[in-house]
Amino acid sequence: MLVQPNEICVIQRGMRFSIDVFEETRGYILEVYGVHFELPDLGPIGANGLANPRDFLIPVAWYEDRQVPGGYTVINKYQGKLFAAKQDVSPFNVVAWHGNYTPYKYNLENFMVINSVAFDHADPSIFTVLTAKSVRPGVAIADFVIFPPRWGVADKTFRPPYYHRNCMSEFMGLIKGHYEAKQGGFLPGGGSLHSSMTPHGPDADCFEKASKAKLAPERIADGTMAFMFESSLSMAVTKWGLKTSNCLDENYYKCWEPLKSHFTPNSRKPAGLNGALLP
């Protein structure tokens, strides 16, 4: 498979694979245990929307019949540890297979965005490309979510991602462009982790701009592709990520420090909310 920038690929459990790159490359990998990725249930959306089955591509049949003097090193992961074995024949010498257990790829530009056209936010699940379900309905082992270019037209609404905390661990990454909720300091190839029940949301600059902006239809995230690995399980950062990489932003939390309180506790009808009561 030739996987271009802004595309993803899924390699199924038990498949042998190798990766060749053409130039300096950055990427993200998520390993899921026990279940497989599938398209999310569309519910009231119906048959069309989000990632459509027709846009997922699988490779054509191909095999390699050759031997290499230096041999091949086949690395397997077993119970959390890596094991290596040598062989002189190609691991890709399977002439054919039967069934539909194949790797596949998907171009994120083919994602059909669903969005609010009146007011308020729709649930972020509308941006789910693939999900790996758990035994609990509505709670995933892992979701792969993207935030592609789209129109923002919601009225009487704070349009950027709202401030929240939930039961999911959220690992955010940026493939290209500038993430709408944090335009500075969050670069392509980087990532952020907000663990379960950790409050988070747009930085102070994003909040101020969005709060004062005229709510006319506008393009959001043009030239940008941000994504999220979301899981009901806890994620841990490796020692390499915390120390060895020397890339940890220890001042990340300061992007929220300038936020000010805008509560009006004595008002039962805040301006601009049509009489809606705040909790």
Coordinates of C-alpha atoms in Angstrom, one line a residue:
M1 CA 0.0 0.0 0.0
L2 CA 1.2 3.5 -0.8
V3 CA 0.0 5.6 2.1
Q4 CA 0.2 9.3 1.4
P5 CA 0.2 12.2 3.9
N6 CA -3.3 12.7 5.2
E7 CA -4.2 9.0 4.7
I8 CA -4.4 6.3 7.4
C9 CA -3.9 2.6 7.1
V10 CA -5.0 -0.3 9.3
I11 CA -3.0 -3.4 9.6
Q12 CA -4.9 -6.4 11.1
R13 CA -3.6 -8.5 14.0
G14 CA -1.2 -11.2 13.0
M15 CA -0.1 -9.7 9.7
R16 CA 3.5 -9.4 8.8
F17 CA 4.5 -6.0 7.4
S18 CA 7.4 -3.7 6.7
I19 CA 7.5 0.0 6.3
D20 CA 9.5 2.0 3.8
V21 CA 9.6 5.8 3.7
F22 CA 10.8 8.1 1.0
E23 CA 12.0 11.1 3.1
E24 CA 12.0 12.4 6.6
T25 CA 8.7 11.2 8.0
R26 CA 6.5 11.7 11.1
G27 CA 3.5 9.6 12.0
Y28 CA 1.2 8.2 14.7
I29 CA 0.5 4.6 15.6
L30 CA -2.3 3.2 17.8
E31 CA -2.3 -0.5 18.8
V32 CA -5.7 -1.9 19.8
Y33 CA -6.1 -5.2 21.7
G34 CA -8.8 -7.8 21.5
V35 CA -11.2 -6.1 19.0
H36 CA -11.1 -4.7 15.5
F37 CA -11.8 -1.2 14.2
E38 CA -15.1 -0.8 12.4
L39 CA -17.3 2.0 11.1
P40 CA -19.4 3.7 13.8
D41 CA -23.1 3.1 13.9
L42 CA -24.8 6.0 12.1
G43 CA -28.1 5.9 13.9
P44 CA -30.4 8.8 12.8
I45 CA -27.7 10.0 10.2
G46 CA -28.8 7.0 8.1
A47 CA -26.9 5.4 5.3
N48 CA -24.6 8.2 4.2
G49 CA -22.2 10.3 6.2
L50 CA -18.9 10.3 8.1
A51 CA -16.5 7.7 6.5
N52 CA -18.3 5.8 3.7
P53 CA -17.3 2.1 3.0
R54 CA -16.7 2.8 -0.6
D55 CA -13.7 5.0 0.2
F56 CA -11.7 2.3 2.0
L57 CA -9.1 0.7 -0.3
I58 CA -7.4 -2.6 0.0
P59 CA -4.2 -3.8 -1.8
V60 CA -4.3 -6.1 -4.9
A61 CA -2.9 -9.6 -4.6
W62 CA 0.9 -9.7 -4.7
Y63 CA 3.6 -11.9 -3.5
E64 CA 7.4 -12.0 -3.4
D65 CA 9.4 -15.2 -4.2
R66 CA 13.0 -14.4 -3.4
Q67 CA 15.8 -15.1 -1.0
V68 CA 18.2 -12.6 0.4
P69 CA 21.8 -13.6 1.4
G70 CA 21.6 -11.6 4.6
G71 CA 18.2 -13.0 5.5
Y72 CA 15.1 -11.4 6.9
T73 CA 14.5 -10.4 10.5
V74 CA 10.9 -11.1 11.5
I75 CA 9.9 -9.3 14.7
N76 CA 6.9 -10.5 16.7
K77 CA 5.2 -9.0 19.7
Y78 CA 4.1 -11.5 22.3
Q79 CA 2.7 -10.6 25.7
G80 CA 4.1 -7.2 25.6
K81 CA 7.7 -8.2 24.6
L82 CA 9.4 -8.2 21.2
F83 CA 11.0 -11.4 19.8
A84 CA 13.1 -11.6 16.6
A85 CA 13.7 -14.6 14.2
K86 CA 15.9 -15.0 11.1
Q87 CA 14.9 -16.6 7.8
D88 CA 16.3 -16.5 4.3
V89 CA 13.0 -16.5 2.4
S90 CA 10.7 -13.5 2.1
P91 CA 7.9 -13.3 4.7
F92 CA 5.7 -12.1 1.9
N93 CA 5.6 -15.3 -0.1
V94 CA 1.9 -16.1 0.3
V95 CA 0.5 -16.6 -3.2
A96 CA -3.1 -16.0 -2.3
W97 CA -5.6 -15.8 0.5
H98 CA -9.4 -16.4 1.0
G99 CA -11.8 -14.1 2.9
N100 CA -11.9 -10.4 3.7
Y101 CA -9.3 -10.2 6.5
T102 CA -7.1 -7.6 4.7
P103 CA -5.2 -4.4 5.5
Y104 CA -6.8 -1.2 4.2
K105 CA -6.2 2.5 3.9
Y106 CA -8.4 5.6 3.9
N107 CA -8.0 9.2 2.7
L108 CA -9.2 11.6 5.4
E109 CA -10.2 14.1 2.7
N110 CA -13.1 11.7 1.9
F111 CA -14.7 12.2 5.3
M112 CA -18.2 13.6 5.0
V113 CA -18.5 16.0 7.9
I114 CA -21.8 16.3 9.8
N115 CA -22.3 19.5 11.7
S116 CA -24.8 21.8 13.4
V117 CA -26.7 24.2 11.2
A118 CA -28.8 25.9 13.9
F119 CA -27.3 26.4 17.3
D120 CA -25.3 24.5 19.9
H121 CA -22.7 21.7 19.4
A122 CA -23.5 18.3 18.2
D123 CA -21.7 15.5 20.1
P124 CA -18.1 15.1 19.0
S125 CA -18.9 11.5 18.0
I126 CA -20.0 13.0 14.6
F127 CA -16.3 13.2 13.8
T128 CA -15.6 9.5 14.4
V129 CA -13.9 7.7 11.5
L130 CA -13.4 4.3 13.1
T131 CA -14.3 2.7 16.4
A132 CA -13.2 -0.3 18.4
K133 CA -16.1 -1.2 20.5
S134 CA -16.1 -2.5 24.1
V135 CA -18.7 -4.8 25.7
R136 CA -20.4 -1.7 27.1
P137 CA -22.7 0.0 24.5
G138 CA -21.5 3.5 23.7
V139 CA -18.1 3.1 25.4
A140 CA -15.2 2.4 23.1
I141 CA -11.9 0.7 23.7
A142 CA -10.6 3.2 21.1
D143 CA -12.1 5.8 18.8
F144 CA -10.3 7.4 15.9
V145 CA -11.7 10.9 15.5
I146 CA -10.7 13.7 13.1
F147 CA -11.4 17.5 12.9
P148 CA -11.3 18.3 9.2
P149 CA -12.0 21.5 7.3
R150 CA -15.7 22.4 7.5
W151 CA -18.2 25.3 7.8
G152 CA -19.2 26.8 11.1
V153 CA -22.7 28.3 11.0
A154 CA -24.1 27.7 14.5
D155 CA -25.8 30.7 15.9
K156 CA -25.9 31.9 19.6
T157 CA -23.1 29.4 20.3
F158 CA -19.4 29.3 21.4
R159 CA -18.2 27.6 18.2
P160 CA -14.8 26.2 19.2
P161 CA -14.6 22.9 21.1
Y162 CA -16.3 23.5 24.5
Y163 CA -14.7 23.1 27.9
H164 CA -15.3 19.7 29.2
R165 CA -14.1 16.6 31.0
N166 CA -15.2 13.0 30.5
C167 CA -14.5 9.4 31.2
M168 CA -12.3 9.0 28.1
S169 CA -8.6 9.5 27.7
E170 CA -7.9 11.9 24.8
F171 CA -4.6 11.9 22.8
M172 CA -4.7 14.7 20.3
G173 CA -2.3 14.9 17.3
L174 CA -1.9 17.2 14.4
I175 CA -1.1 16.0 10.9
K176 CA -1.0 19.4 9.2
G177 CA -2.0 23.0 9.7
H178 CA -2.9 24.8 12.9
Y179 CA -5.4 23.3 15.4
E180 CA -8.3 25.6 15.9
A181 CA -8.4 25.5 19.7
K182 CA -4.7 26.1 20.2
Q183 CA -3.1 27.9 17.3
G184 CA 0.3 28.3 18.8
G185 CA 2.6 25.7 20.3
F186 CA 0.7 22.7 19.0
L187 CA 2.7 21.6 15.9
P188 CA 2.3 18.9 13.3
G189 CA 3.9 15.7 14.6
G190 CA 3.2 16.7 18.2
G191 CA 0.6 15.5 20.6
S192 CA -1.2 16.2 23.9
L193 CA -2.8 13.8 26.4
H194 CA -5.8 14.7 28.6
S195 CA -6.5 11.8 30.9
S196 CA -9.8 10.7 32.1
M197 CA -11.7 13.4 34.0
T198 CA -9.1 16.0 33.3
P199 CA -10.8 19.4 32.4
H200 CA -9.6 20.9 29.2
G201 CA -10.7 23.1 26.2
P202 CA -9.5 26.0 24.0
D203 CA -6.7 28.2 25.2
A204 CA -7.3 31.8 26.4
D205 CA -6.6 33.4 23.0
C206 CA -9.1 31.2 21.2
F207 CA -11.7 31.9 23.9
E208 CA -11.4 35.7 23.6
K209 CA -11.5 35.7 19.8
A210 CA -14.5 33.3 19.6
S211 CA -16.4 35.2 22.3
K212 CA -16.1 38.5 20.4
A213 CA -16.4 37.1 16.8
K214 CA -19.4 38.0 14.6
L215 CA -21.3 34.7 14.1
A216 CA -21.4 34.7 10.4
P217 CA -20.8 31.5 8.3
E218 CA -17.1 30.9 8.3
R219 CA -14.6 28.2 7.1
I220 CA -12.9 26.4 10.0
A221 CA -9.6 24.5 9.9
D222 CA -8.8 25.0 6.2
G223 CA -5.5 23.4 5.5
T224 CA -5.6 21.6 8.8
M225 CA -6.1 18.0 9.9
A226 CA -6.2 17.3 13.6
F227 CA -7.1 14.0 15.1
M228 CA -7.8 12.2 18.4
F229 CA -7.2 8.7 19.8
E230 CA -9.9 8.4 22.4
S231 CA -10.1 5.5 24.8
S232 CA -12.0 4.4 27.9
L233 CA -8.8 3.0 29.2
S234 CA -6.0 5.0 30.8
M235 CA -2.9 5.9 28.9
A236 CA 0.6 6.3 30.2
V237 CA 3.5 8.4 28.9
T238 CA 6.7 6.5 28.4
K239 CA 10.0 7.6 30.0
W240 CA 11.2 8.4 26.5
G241 CA 8.3 10.9 26.0
L242 CA 8.7 12.5 29.4
K243 CA 12.5 12.7 29.6
T244 CA 14.6 11.3 26.8
S245 CA 12.9 13.1 23.9
N246 CA 13.4 16.5 25.5
C247 CA 10.2 17.6 23.7
L248 CA 7.9 17.9 26.7
D249 CA 6.1 21.3 27.0
E250 CA 6.2 21.8 30.7
N251 CA 4.4 25.2 30.3
Y252 CA 1.4 23.7 28.5
Y253 CA -1.0 24.5 31.3
K254 CA -0.2 28.2 31.2
C255 CA -2.3 28.6 28.0
W256 CA -5.4 28.5 30.3
E257 CA -4.1 30.8 33.1
P258 CA -5.4 34.1 31.5
L259 CA -9.0 32.8 31.3
K260 CA -11.3 34.9 33.4
S261 CA -14.6 34.1 35.1
H262 CA -17.6 35.4 33.3
F263 CA -20.3 34.0 35.6
T264 CA -23.2 36.4 36.4
P265 CA -24.6 34.7 39.6
N266 CA -27.3 37.4 40.1
S267 CA -28.7 37.2 36.6
R268 CA -31.4 34.7 35.7
K269 CA -31.4 35.8 32.1
P270 CA -27.9 36.3 30.7
A271 CA -27.7 38.5 27.6
G272 CA -27.9 36.7 24.3
L273 CA -29.1 33.4 25.6
N274 CA -32.9 33.8 25.0
G275 CA -33.7 33.3 28.6
A276 CA -31.9 29.9 28.9
L277 CA -30.9 29.2 32.5
L278 CA -27.3 28.4 33.2
P279 CA -26.5 25.4 35.5

